[in-house]
PDB file of C-alpha atoms in Angstrom:
ATOM      1  CA  GLU Y  30       3.262  19.173  -7.449  1.00 51.00           C
ATOM      2  CA  PRO Y  31      -0.306  18.679  -6.231  1.00 60.00           C
ATOM      3  CA  ALA Y  32      -1.337  15.573  -4.357  1.00 68.00           C
ATOM      4  CA  VAL Y  33      -4.189  13.712  -6.035  1.00 76.00           C
ATOM      5  CA  LEU Y  34      -6.657  11.152  -4.739  1.00 77.00           C
ATOM      6  CA  VAL Y  35      -8.948   9.420  -7.244  1.00 82.00           C
ATOM      7  CA  THR Y  36     -12.134   7.534  -6.462  1.00 83.00           C
ATOM      8  CA  THR Y  37     -13.464   5.257  -9.184  1.00 85.00           C
ATOM      9  CA  ARG Y  38     -15.949   2.459  -9.738  1.00 86.00           C
ATOM     10  CA  PHE Y  39     -13.687   0.842 -12.340  1.00 81.00           C
ATOM     11  CA  TYR Y  40     -10.436  -0.868 -11.459  1.00 78.00           C
ATOM     12  CA  SER Y  41      -8.003  -2.347 -13.959  1.00 84.00           C
ATOM     13  CA  ASP Y  42      -4.283  -2.590 -14.619  1.00 82.00           C
ATOM     14  CA  TYR Y  43      -4.692  -0.188 -17.536  1.00 86.00           C
ATOM     15  CA  LEU Y  44      -6.344   2.386 -15.276  1.00 83.00           C
ATOM     16  CA  LEU Y  45      -3.669   1.982 -12.599  1.00 81.00           C
ATOM     17  CA  TYR Y  46      -0.896   2.328 -15.167  1.00 82.00           C
ATOM     18  CA  ASN Y  47      -2.360   5.582 -16.527  1.00 83.00           C
ATOM     19  CA  LEU Y  48      -3.049   6.983 -13.078  1.00 82.00           C
ATOM     20  CA  GLU Y  49       0.504   6.180 -12.042  1.00 79.00           C
ATOM     21  CA  ALA Y  50       1.782   8.037 -15.097  1.00 80.00           C
ATOM     22  CA  LEU Y  51      -0.306  11.020 -13.945  1.00 82.00           C
ATOM     23  CA  ARG Y  52       1.307  10.732 -10.478  1.00 76.00           C
ATOM     24  CA  VAL Y  53      -1.914  10.058  -8.629  1.00 78.00           C
ATOM     25  CA  GLY Y  54      -1.201   9.492  -4.939  1.00 69.00           C
ATOM     26  CA  TYR Y  55      -4.132   7.197  -4.047  1.00 72.00           C
ATOM     27  CA  VAL Y  56      -6.817   5.284  -5.908  1.00 78.00           C
ATOM     28  CA  MET Y  57      -9.889   4.268  -3.942  1.00 78.00           C
ATOM     29  CA  VAL Y  58     -12.586   1.999  -5.316  1.00 80.00           C
ATOM     30  CA  LYS Y  59     -16.174   3.157  -4.766  1.00 83.00           C
ATOM     31  CA  PRO Y  60     -18.123   2.751  -2.608  1.00 83.00           C
ATOM     32  CA  CYS Y  61     -15.679   3.905   0.042  1.00 78.00           C
ATOM     33  CA  ASP Y  62     -15.992   5.243   3.557  1.00 81.00           C
ATOM     34  CA  ILE Y  63     -15.789   9.044   3.727  1.00 82.00           C
ATOM     35  CA  ARG Y  64     -13.613   8.783   6.869  1.00 82.00           C
ATOM     36  CA  ALA Y  65     -11.115   6.679   4.922  1.00 78.00           C
ATOM     37  CA  VAL Y  66     -11.068   9.278   2.131  1.00 78.00           C
ATOM     38  CA  ALA Y  67     -10.456  12.044   4.686  1.00 79.00           C
ATOM     39  CA  ALA Y  68      -7.655  10.041   6.329  1.00 76.00           C
ATOM     40  CA  HIS Y  69      -5.945   9.473   2.987  1.00 71.00           C
ATOM     41  CA  LEU Y  70      -6.251  13.164   2.104  1.00 73.00           C
ATOM     42  CA  LEU Y  71      -4.529  14.049   5.378  1.00 72.00           C
ATOM     43  CA  GLU Y  72      -1.777  11.540   4.560  1.00 69.00           C
ATOM     44  CA  LEU Y  73      -1.304  13.199   1.188  1.00 67.00           C
ATOM     45  CA  ALA Y  74      -1.059  16.599   2.882  1.00 65.00           C
ATOM     46  CA  VAL Y  75       1.768  15.537   5.239  1.00 57.00           C
ATOM     47  CA  PRO Y  76       4.649  16.446   2.882  1.00 52.00           C
ATOM     48  CA  TYR Y  77       2.991  19.781   2.187  1.00 49.00           C
ATOM     49  CA  ARG Y  78       2.342  20.342   5.874  1.00 46.00           C
ATOM     50  CA  GLU Y  79       6.046  19.788   6.580  1.00 47.00           C
ATOM     51  CA  VAL Y  80       7.027  22.361   3.950  1.00 45.00           C
ATOM     52  CA  MET Y  81       4.301  24.822   4.943  1.00 45.00           C
ATOM     53  CA  SER Y  82       4.654  24.425   8.701  1.00 40.00           C
ATOM     54  CA  GLY Y  83       6.585  27.630   9.132  1.00 48.00           C
ATOM     55  CA  ASP Y  84      10.047  26.651   7.990  1.00 77.00           C
ATOM     56  CA  VAL Y  85      11.390  30.151   7.511  1.00 84.00           C
ATOM     57  CA  GLU Y  86      14.438  29.096   5.519  1.00 86.00           C
ATOM     58  CA  ASP Y  87      12.329  27.354   2.874  1.00 85.00           C
ATOM     59  CA  TYR Y  88      10.082  30.368   2.486  1.00 87.00           C
ATOM     60  CA  VAL Y  89      13.049  32.727   2.214  1.00 90.00           C
ATOM     61  CA  LYS Y  90      14.712  30.560  -0.445  1.00 89.00           C
ATOM     62  CA  LYS Y  91      11.443  30.307  -2.364  1.00 89.00           C
ATOM     63  CA  VAL Y  92      10.970  34.087  -2.437  1.00 91.00           C
ATOM     64  CA  LEU Y  93      14.593  34.789  -3.406  1.00 92.00           C
ATOM     65  CA  LEU Y  94      14.346  32.199  -6.176  1.00 90.00           C
ATOM     66  CA  GLU Y  95      11.083  33.736  -7.379  1.00 90.00           C
ATOM     67  CA  LEU Y  96      12.797  37.139  -7.567  1.00 91.00           C
ATOM     68  CA  ARG Y  97      15.535  35.518  -9.710  1.00 89.00           C
ATOM     69  CA  LEU Y  98      18.327  36.770  -7.468  1.00 91.00           C
ATOM     70  CA  PRO Y  99      21.642  35.167  -8.459  1.00 89.00           C
ATOM     71  CA  THR Y 100      22.673  32.609  -5.850  1.00 89.00           C
ATOM     72  CA  HIS Y 101      26.372  32.736  -6.745  1.00 91.00           C
ATOM     73  CA  LEU Y 102      26.835  36.332  -5.547  1.00 91.00           C
ATOM     74  CA  ARG Y 103      28.094  37.085  -2.062  1.00 92.00           C
ATOM     75  CA  GLY Y 104      24.970  39.104  -1.290  1.00 93.00           C
ATOM     76  CA  TYR Y 105      22.664  36.099  -1.603  1.00 94.00           C
ATOM     77  CA  PRO Y 106      23.613  34.385   1.679  1.00 93.00           C
ATOM     78  CA  CYS Y 107      23.779  37.799   3.361  1.00 93.00           C
ATOM     79  CA  LEU Y 108      20.242  38.704   2.281  1.00 94.00           C
ATOM     80  CA  ARG Y 109      19.019  35.214   3.135  1.00 93.00           C
ATOM     81  CA  GLU Y 110      20.438  35.456   6.664  1.00 92.00           C
ATOM     82  CA  ALA Y 111      19.086  38.985   7.156  1.00 92.00           C
ATOM     83  CA  LEU Y 112      15.616  37.862   6.055  1.00 93.00           C
ATOM     84  CA  ILE Y 113      15.641  34.791   8.281  1.00 91.00           C
ATOM     85  CA  GLU Y 114      16.649  36.955  11.231  1.00 89.00           C
ATOM     86  CA  ALA Y 115      13.993  39.581  10.385  1.00 90.00           C
ATOM     87  CA  VAL Y 116      11.235  36.966  10.201  1.00 89.00           C
ATOM     88  CA  GLN Y 117      12.293  35.095  13.338  1.00 86.00           C
ATOM     89  CA  ASN Y 118      12.819  38.273  15.380  1.00 84.00           C
ATOM     90  CA  PRO Y 119      10.432  40.937  14.073  1.00 82.00           C
ATOM     91  CA  GLY Y 120      10.915  44.531  15.117  1.00 80.00           C
ATOM     92  CA  GLN Y 121      14.710  44.465  15.051  1.00 81.00           C
ATOM     93  CA  GLN Y 122      16.553  47.472  13.775  1.00 85.00           C
ATOM     94  CA  MET Y 123      18.241  47.170  10.421  1.00 85.00           C
ATOM     95  CA  LYS Y 124      21.679  47.634  11.981  1.00 86.00           C
ATOM     96  CA  SER Y 125      21.269  44.530  14.129  1.00 87.00           C
ATOM     97  CA  LEU Y 126      20.128  42.528  11.078  1.00 87.00           C
ATOM     98  CA  TYR Y 127      23.272  43.573   9.207  1.00 89.00           C
ATOM     99  CA  ILE Y 128      25.416  42.667  12.217  1.00 89.00           C
ATOM    100  CA  THR Y 129      23.832  39.216  12.444  1.00 88.00           C
ATOM    101  CA  ALA Y 130      24.196  38.652   8.694  1.00 90.00           C
ATOM    102  CA  ALA Y 131      27.815  39.849   8.837  1.00 90.00           C
ATOM    103  CA  ARG Y 132      28.602  37.430  11.643  1.00 90.00           C
ATOM    104  CA  ARG Y 133      27.017  34.499   9.809  1.00 90.00           C
ATOM    105  CA  CYS Y 134      28.577  35.431   6.453  1.00 89.00           C
ATOM    106  CA  ARG Y 135      31.987  36.229   7.936  1.00 89.00           C
ATOM    107  CA  GLY Y 136      32.237  39.849   6.871  1.00 89.00           C
ATOM    108  CA  SER Y 137      31.786  43.373   8.125  1.00 91.00           C
ATOM    109  CA  MET Y 138      28.490  45.210   8.298  1.00 91.00           C
ATOM    110  CA  GLU Y 139      29.571  47.473   5.423  1.00 92.00           C
ATOM    111  CA  GLN Y 140      30.537  44.483   3.257  1.00 93.00           C
ATOM    112  CA  VAL Y 141      27.151  42.889   3.874  1.00 93.00           C
ATOM    113  CA  GLU Y 142      25.297  46.071   2.991  1.00 93.00           C
ATOM    114  CA  LYS Y 143      27.275  46.479  -0.249  1.00 95.00           C
ATOM    115  CA  ALA Y 144      26.894  42.805  -1.170  1.00 95.00           C
ATOM    116  CA  ILE Y 145      23.109  42.982  -0.725  1.00 95.00           C
ATOM    117  CA  ARG Y 146      22.950  46.195  -2.754  1.00 95.00           C
ATOM    118  CA  ASP Y 147      24.933  44.546  -5.591  1.00 95.00           C
ATOM    119  CA  LEU Y 148      22.675  41.480  -5.426  1.00 94.00           C
ATOM    120  CA  LEU Y 149      19.561  43.634  -5.725  1.00 94.00           C
ATOM    121  CA  ARG Y 150      21.024  45.483  -8.713  1.00 94.00           C
ATOM    122  CA  LYS Y 151      21.783  42.206 -10.496  1.00 93.00           C
ATOM    123  CA  GLY Y 152      18.357  40.860  -9.621  1.00 91.00           C
ATOM    124  CA  TRP Y 153      16.816  44.082 -10.866  1.00 91.00           C
ATOM    125  CA  ASP Y 154      18.526  43.576 -14.237  1.00 90.00           C
ATOM    126  CA  ARG Y 155      17.124  40.026 -14.454  1.00 88.00           C
ATOM    127  CA  ARG Y 156      13.712  40.837 -13.021  1.00 88.00           C
ATOM    128  CA  VAL Y 157      10.289  39.665 -14.083  1.00 87.00           C
ATOM    129  CA  ASP Y 158       8.122  42.755 -13.670  1.00 88.00           C
ATOM    130  CA  ALA Y 159       5.058  40.864 -12.420  1.00 88.00           C
ATOM    131  CA  VAL Y 160       7.035  39.187  -9.631  1.00 88.00           C
ATOM    132  CA  TRP Y 161       8.826  42.343  -8.489  1.00 90.00           C
ATOM    133  CA  SER Y 162       5.520  44.254  -8.594  1.00 89.00           C
ATOM    134  CA  LYS Y 163       3.935  41.599  -6.405  1.00 89.00           C
ATOM    135  CA  TYR Y 164       6.463  42.237  -3.648  1.00 89.00           C
ATOM    136  CA  PHE Y 165       7.502  45.873  -4.076  1.00 90.00           C
ATOM    137  CA  GLY Y 166       4.658  47.558  -5.961  1.00 88.00           C
ATOM    138  CA  THR Y 167       4.910  49.772  -9.011  1.00 86.00           C
ATOM    139  CA  GLY Y 168       5.897  53.355  -9.611  1.00 83.00           C
ATOM    140  CA  GLN Y 169       3.843  56.016 -11.367  1.00 84.00           C
ATOM    141  CA  ASN Y 170       4.777  54.660 -14.786  1.00 84.00           C
ATOM    142  CA  GLY Y 171       3.649  51.100 -13.960  1.00 82.00           C
ATOM    143  CA  ILE Y 172       7.193  49.735 -13.756  1.00 83.00           C
ATOM    144  CA  PRO Y 173       8.220  48.033 -10.515  1.00 85.00           C
ATOM    145  CA  VAL Y 174      10.226  50.126  -8.099  1.00 81.00           C
ATOM    146  CA  CYS Y 175      13.756  48.975  -7.326  1.00 87.00           C
ATOM    147  CA  PRO Y 176      13.858  48.724  -3.527  1.00 91.00           C
ATOM    148  CA  THR Y 177      16.644  49.845  -1.238  1.00 92.00           C
ATOM    149  CA  ASN Y 178      18.249  47.233   1.009  1.00 92.00           C
ATOM    150  CA  ASN Y 179      16.076  48.245   3.939  1.00 92.00           C
ATOM    151  CA  GLU Y 180      12.861  48.284   1.902  1.00 93.00           C
ATOM    152  CA  CYS Y 181      13.701  44.896   0.437  1.00 93.00           C
ATOM    153  CA  ILE Y 182      14.392  43.244   3.776  1.00 93.00           C
ATOM    154  CA  CYS Y 183      11.354  44.770   5.496  1.00 93.00           C
ATOM    155  CA  THR Y 184       8.925  44.068   2.658  1.00 93.00           C
ATOM    156  CA  LEU Y 185      10.066  40.502   2.042  1.00 94.00           C
ATOM    157  CA  ALA Y 186      10.095  39.727   5.770  1.00 92.00           C
ATOM    158  CA  GLU Y 187       6.488  40.946   6.019  1.00 92.00           C
ATOM    159  CA  HIS Y 188       5.435  38.824   3.025  1.00 91.00           C
ATOM    160  CA  ILE Y 189       7.163  35.724   4.384  1.00 90.00           C
ATOM    161  CA  SER Y 190       5.700  36.202   7.883  1.00 88.00           C
ATOM    162  CA  ALA Y 191       2.208  36.623   6.430  1.00 87.00           C
ATOM    163  CA  GLU Y 192       2.617  33.508   4.283  1.00 83.00           C
ATOM    164  CA  ILE Y 193       3.766  31.463   7.276  1.00 81.00           C
ATOM    165  CA  GLN Y 194       0.789  32.662   9.329  1.00 79.00           C
ATOM    166  CA  ARG Y 195      -1.613  31.773   6.499  1.00 77.00           C
ATOM    167  CA  SER Y 196      -0.165  28.290   6.178  1.00 71.00           C
ATOM    168  CA  LYS Y 197      -0.332  27.717   9.934  1.00 68.00           C
ATOM    169  CA  ARG Y 198      -4.005  28.723   9.995  1.00 65.00           C
ATOM    170  CA  TYR Y 199      -4.767  26.504   6.981  1.00 55.00           C
ATOM    171  CA  PHE Y 200      -3.046  23.424   8.322  1.00 53.00           C
ATOM    172  CA  SER Y 201      -4.438  23.873  11.831  1.00 53.00           C
ATOM    173  CA  LYS Y 202      -7.923  23.659  10.247  1.00 52.00           C
ATOM    174  CA  ILE Y 203      -7.270  20.475   8.239  1.00 50.00           C
ATOM    175  CA  GLY Y 204      -4.880  18.796  10.672  1.00 49.00           C
TER     176      GLY Y 204
END
């Protein structure tokens, strides 16, 4: 939900009531100091800065939710852990990611690989083509390509890392 700051020359209970219904964060009466406006904008950005500050787990959950992967399947925590590990420690071999995910999910490497494969198949059945195309591209016929486990982990880890870097650059400019 976007943060909103309103500046107005008019001030009444009716206006405040309506602005509150619209979930406006701040109302400032004109004329107002530009430094005060900037300070309030930075205050409004704090919750977003906390979310966007590079919290890998939040980004991973957001992407998996966007892909409509079923959270109740055993492969979900396995893929989540593999992605977190891939983003936090780039350049690792796939085998070490599976080992880490297996340790965290209390299973064997083979079980983790199969669980992730099953999760991707279920997600593929529930997919929204535009979202899957955004992450994995399309084939020759314009339909998104169903990724392998390795392609999925590598591609999503790259997207998440890039998003984190973008947010860090953005918030270092305004903060």
